[in-house]
Short mmCIF file of C-alpha atoms and ligand atoms in Angstrom, two decimals:
data_model
loop_
_atom_site.label_atom_id
_atom_site.label_comp_id
_atom_site.label_asym_id
_atom_site.label_seq_id
_atom_site.Cartn_x
_atom_site.Cartn_y
_atom_site.Cartn_z
CA MET A 1 -0.04 -0.24 -0.02
CA VAL A 2 1.23 3.65 -1.09
CA ARG A 3 0.74 5.89 1.92
CA ARG A 4 -0.38 9.27 0.98
CA ILE A 5 1.84 11.19 3.63
CA LYS A 6 5.57 9.99 4.17
CA GLN A 7 7.95 11.16 6.43
CA GLY A 8 9.88 14.65 5.00
CA ASP A 9 6.67 15.81 3.22
CA THR A 10 5.05 19.20 4.18
CA VAL A 11 1.90 19.01 5.41
CA GLU A 12 -0.83 21.97 6.30
CA VAL A 13 -3.27 21.30 9.36
CA VAL A 14 -6.74 21.76 7.80
CA THR A 15 -8.66 21.37 11.12
CA GLY A 16 -8.28 22.15 14.81
CA ASP A 17 -6.18 24.63 16.98
CA SER A 18 -2.99 24.72 14.99
CA LYS A 19 -5.26 25.14 11.68
CA GLY A 20 -3.61 26.60 8.50
CA MET A 21 -0.01 25.80 10.16
CA ARG A 22 2.55 23.98 8.07
CA GLY A 23 5.32 21.57 8.87
CA GLU A 24 7.66 18.99 7.98
CA VAL A 25 6.47 15.16 8.73
CA MET A 26 8.84 14.27 11.47
CA ARG A 27 7.46 10.54 11.76
CA VAL A 28 4.87 8.89 10.70
CA LEU A 29 2.60 6.28 12.81
CA PRO A 30 0.89 4.04 10.42
CA LYS A 31 -0.94 1.76 13.35
CA GLN A 32 -2.49 4.93 14.35
CA ASN A 33 -2.84 6.92 10.93
CA ARG A 34 -1.17 9.60 12.78
CA VAL A 35 1.64 11.79 12.09
CA VAL A 36 4.37 13.86 14.08
CA VAL A 37 4.62 17.37 12.50
CA SER A 38 7.05 19.68 12.98
CA ARG A 39 6.44 22.94 15.33
CA VAL A 40 2.84 21.72 15.45
CA ASN A 41 0.58 20.39 18.28
CA ILE A 42 3.53 21.25 20.73
CA VAL A 43 2.76 19.99 23.88
CA LYS A 44 4.85 21.71 26.91
CA LYS A 45 5.80 19.43 30.17
CA HIS A 46 7.73 20.15 33.10
CA GLN A 47 10.70 18.17 33.65
CA ARG A 48 12.05 17.20 36.61
CA PRO A 49 15.55 16.51 37.48
CA ILE A 50 16.30 12.80 36.63
CA ARG A 51 19.20 10.94 37.31
CA ALA A 52 19.99 9.18 34.36
CA GLY A 53 23.43 7.17 34.71
CA ARG A 54 26.20 9.42 33.86
CA GLY A 55 24.50 12.83 33.78
CA GLU A 56 21.61 14.43 35.10
CA VAL A 57 18.85 15.87 32.75
CA GLN A 58 18.41 19.54 33.76
CA PRO A 59 14.80 20.46 35.00
CA GLY A 60 13.10 22.80 32.42
CA ILE A 61 9.98 22.82 30.50
CA ILE A 62 10.88 20.37 27.45
CA GLU A 63 8.25 20.83 24.56
CA PHE A 64 7.41 18.21 22.12
CA GLU A 65 5.15 17.53 19.07
CA MET A 66 1.84 15.26 19.65
CA PRO A 67 1.00 13.20 16.89
CA ILE A 68 -2.02 14.34 14.92
CA HIS A 69 -4.67 12.51 13.00
CA ILE A 70 -3.64 12.03 9.19
CA SER A 71 -6.98 13.00 7.99
CA ASN A 72 -6.40 16.58 9.97
CA VAL A 73 -3.55 17.55 7.63
CA MET A 74 -3.28 17.78 3.83
CA LEU A 75 0.04 17.57 1.84
CA VAL A 76 1.30 20.84 0.44
CA CYS A 77 2.59 20.26 -2.63
CA SER A 78 5.89 20.97 -3.60
CA ALA A 79 5.41 22.34 -6.95
CA CYS A 80 2.39 24.63 -6.38
CA GLY A 81 2.73 25.19 -2.92
CA LYS A 82 -0.94 24.39 -2.28
CA PRO A 83 -2.52 22.11 0.47
CA THR A 84 -3.75 19.47 -2.00
CA ARG A 85 -5.53 15.67 -2.06
CA VAL A 86 -3.09 13.21 -3.25
CA GLY A 87 -3.78 10.95 -6.23
CA PHE A 88 -2.00 8.30 -7.69
CA SER A 89 -0.63 7.49 -11.03
CA GLU A 90 1.16 4.49 -12.49
CA GLU A 91 4.04 4.70 -14.39
CA SER A 92 6.24 1.42 -15.15
CA GLY A 93 4.80 -0.45 -12.38
CA THR A 94 5.34 2.04 -9.76
CA LYS A 95 2.92 3.85 -8.13
CA VAL A 96 3.61 7.66 -7.77
CA ARG A 97 1.58 10.40 -6.06
CA VAL A 98 0.22 13.29 -7.94
CA CYS A 99 -0.85 16.58 -6.93
CA LYS A 100 -4.55 16.73 -7.54
CA LYS A 101 -4.49 20.83 -8.44
CA CYS A 102 -1.48 21.15 -10.66
CA GLY A 103 -0.87 16.88 -11.76
CA LYS A 104 2.82 17.26 -10.85
CA GLU A 105 4.37 14.05 -9.45
CA LEU A 106 5.22 14.55 -5.91
CA ASP A 107 7.60 11.84 -5.35
ZN1 ZN B 210 0.84 20.70 -7.02
#
Protein backbone atom coordinates (compact mmCIF):
# COMPACT_ATOMS: atom_id res chain seq x y z
CA MET A 1 0.00 0.00 0.00
CA VAL A 2 1.25 3.44 -0.89
CA ARG A 3 0.92 6.02 1.80
CA ARG A 4 -0.38 9.44 1.02
CA ILE A 5 1.90 11.13 3.46
CA LYS A 6 5.51 10.28 4.08
CA GLN A 7 8.26 11.38 6.38
CA GLY A 8 9.85 14.57 5.11
CA ASP A 9 6.68 15.84 3.43
CA THR A 10 5.41 19.32 4.15
CA VAL A 11 1.83 19.31 5.34
CA GLU A 12 -0.73 21.89 6.31
CA VAL A 13 -3.12 21.41 9.20
CA VAL A 14 -6.68 21.81 7.97
CA THR A 15 -8.65 21.55 11.18
CA GLY A 16 -8.39 22.12 14.91
CA ASP A 17 -6.29 24.51 16.99
CA SER A 18 -3.30 24.38 14.68
CA LYS A 19 -5.34 25.05 11.53
CA GLY A 20 -3.29 26.73 8.82
CA MET A 21 0.05 25.77 10.29
CA ARG A 22 2.59 24.07 8.10
CA GLY A 23 5.42 21.82 9.05
CA GLU A 24 7.53 18.92 8.04
CA VAL A 25 6.41 15.39 8.78
CA MET A 26 8.91 14.05 11.27
CA ARG A 27 7.34 10.69 11.81
CA VAL A 28 4.46 8.60 10.45
CA LEU A 29 2.57 6.29 12.79
CA PRO A 30 0.74 4.03 10.34
CA LYS A 31 -1.08 1.96 12.94
CA GLN A 32 -2.67 5.00 14.54
CA ASN A 33 -3.04 6.85 11.24
CA ARG A 34 -1.20 9.73 12.81
CA VAL A 35 1.73 11.89 11.90
CA VAL A 36 4.12 13.97 13.96
CA VAL A 37 4.56 17.36 12.36
CA SER A 38 7.44 19.66 13.21
CA ARG A 39 6.36 22.62 15.41
CA VAL A 40 2.69 21.64 15.23
CA ASN A 41 0.58 20.52 18.18
CA ILE A 42 3.29 21.36 20.69
CA VAL A 43 2.82 20.18 24.22
CA LYS A 44 4.85 21.63 27.06
CA LYS A 45 5.87 19.44 29.89
CA HIS A 46 7.65 20.29 33.08
CA GLN A 47 10.68 18.14 33.45
CA ARG A 48 12.02 17.24 36.87
CA PRO A 49 15.66 16.43 37.23
CA ILE A 50 16.25 12.78 36.56
CA ARG A 51 19.35 10.88 37.43
CA ALA A 52 20.09 8.80 34.38
CA GLY A 53 23.37 6.99 34.40
CA ARG A 54 26.25 9.40 33.99
CA GLY A 55 24.44 12.68 33.79
CA GLU A 56 21.54 14.51 35.25
CA VAL A 57 18.79 15.92 33.08
CA GLN A 58 18.31 19.60 33.78
CA PRO A 59 14.92 20.59 35.12
CA GLY A 60 12.90 22.89 32.93
CA ILE A 61 10.18 22.83 30.36
CA ILE A 62 10.48 20.46 27.50
CA GLU A 63 8.40 20.84 24.39
CA PHE A 64 7.44 18.06 22.08
CA GLU A 65 5.07 17.48 19.22
CA MET A 66 2.03 15.30 19.75
CA PRO A 67 0.93 13.15 16.83
CA ILE A 68 -2.09 14.41 14.93
CA HIS A 69 -4.53 12.40 12.90
CA ILE A 70 -3.66 12.05 9.26
CA SER A 71 -7.12 13.25 8.22
CA ASN A 72 -6.35 16.61 9.87
CA VAL A 73 -3.51 17.41 7.54
CA MET A 74 -3.15 17.91 3.83
CA LEU A 75 -0.02 17.44 1.84
CA VAL A 76 1.49 20.66 0.54
CA CYS A 77 2.48 20.24 -3.08
CA SER A 78 6.12 21.01 -3.70
CA ALA A 79 5.32 22.23 -7.21
CA CYS A 80 2.36 24.58 -6.69
CA GLY A 81 2.76 25.20 -2.95
CA LYS A 82 -0.88 24.54 -2.18
CA PRO A 83 -2.38 22.04 0.23
CA THR A 84 -3.82 19.33 -1.95
CA ARG A 85 -5.39 15.95 -2.03
CA VAL A 86 -3.09 13.24 -3.23
CA GLY A 87 -3.80 11.21 -6.32
CA PHE A 88 -1.89 8.28 -7.64
CA SER A 89 -0.69 7.45 -11.07
CA GLU A 90 1.11 4.38 -12.18
CA GLU A 91 4.30 4.56 -14.13
CA SER A 92 6.11 1.45 -15.25
CA GLY A 93 4.49 -0.55 -12.48
CA THR A 94 5.35 1.90 -9.72
CA LYS A 95 2.73 4.01 -8.08
CA VAL A 96 3.65 7.63 -7.76
CA ARG A 97 1.83 10.34 -5.89
CA VAL A 98 0.48 13.25 -7.88
CA CYS A 99 -0.94 16.62 -6.87
CA LYS A 100 -4.66 16.79 -7.60
CA LYS A 101 -4.39 20.52 -8.16
CA CYS A 102 -1.55 20.83 -10.63
CA GLY A 103 -0.99 17.23 -11.64
CA LYS A 104 2.72 17.21 -10.85
CA GLU A 105 4.40 14.19 -9.40
CA LEU A 106 5.20 14.49 -5.74
CA ASP A 107 7.85 11.83 -5.31
ZN1 LIG B 1 0.53 20.97 -7.12
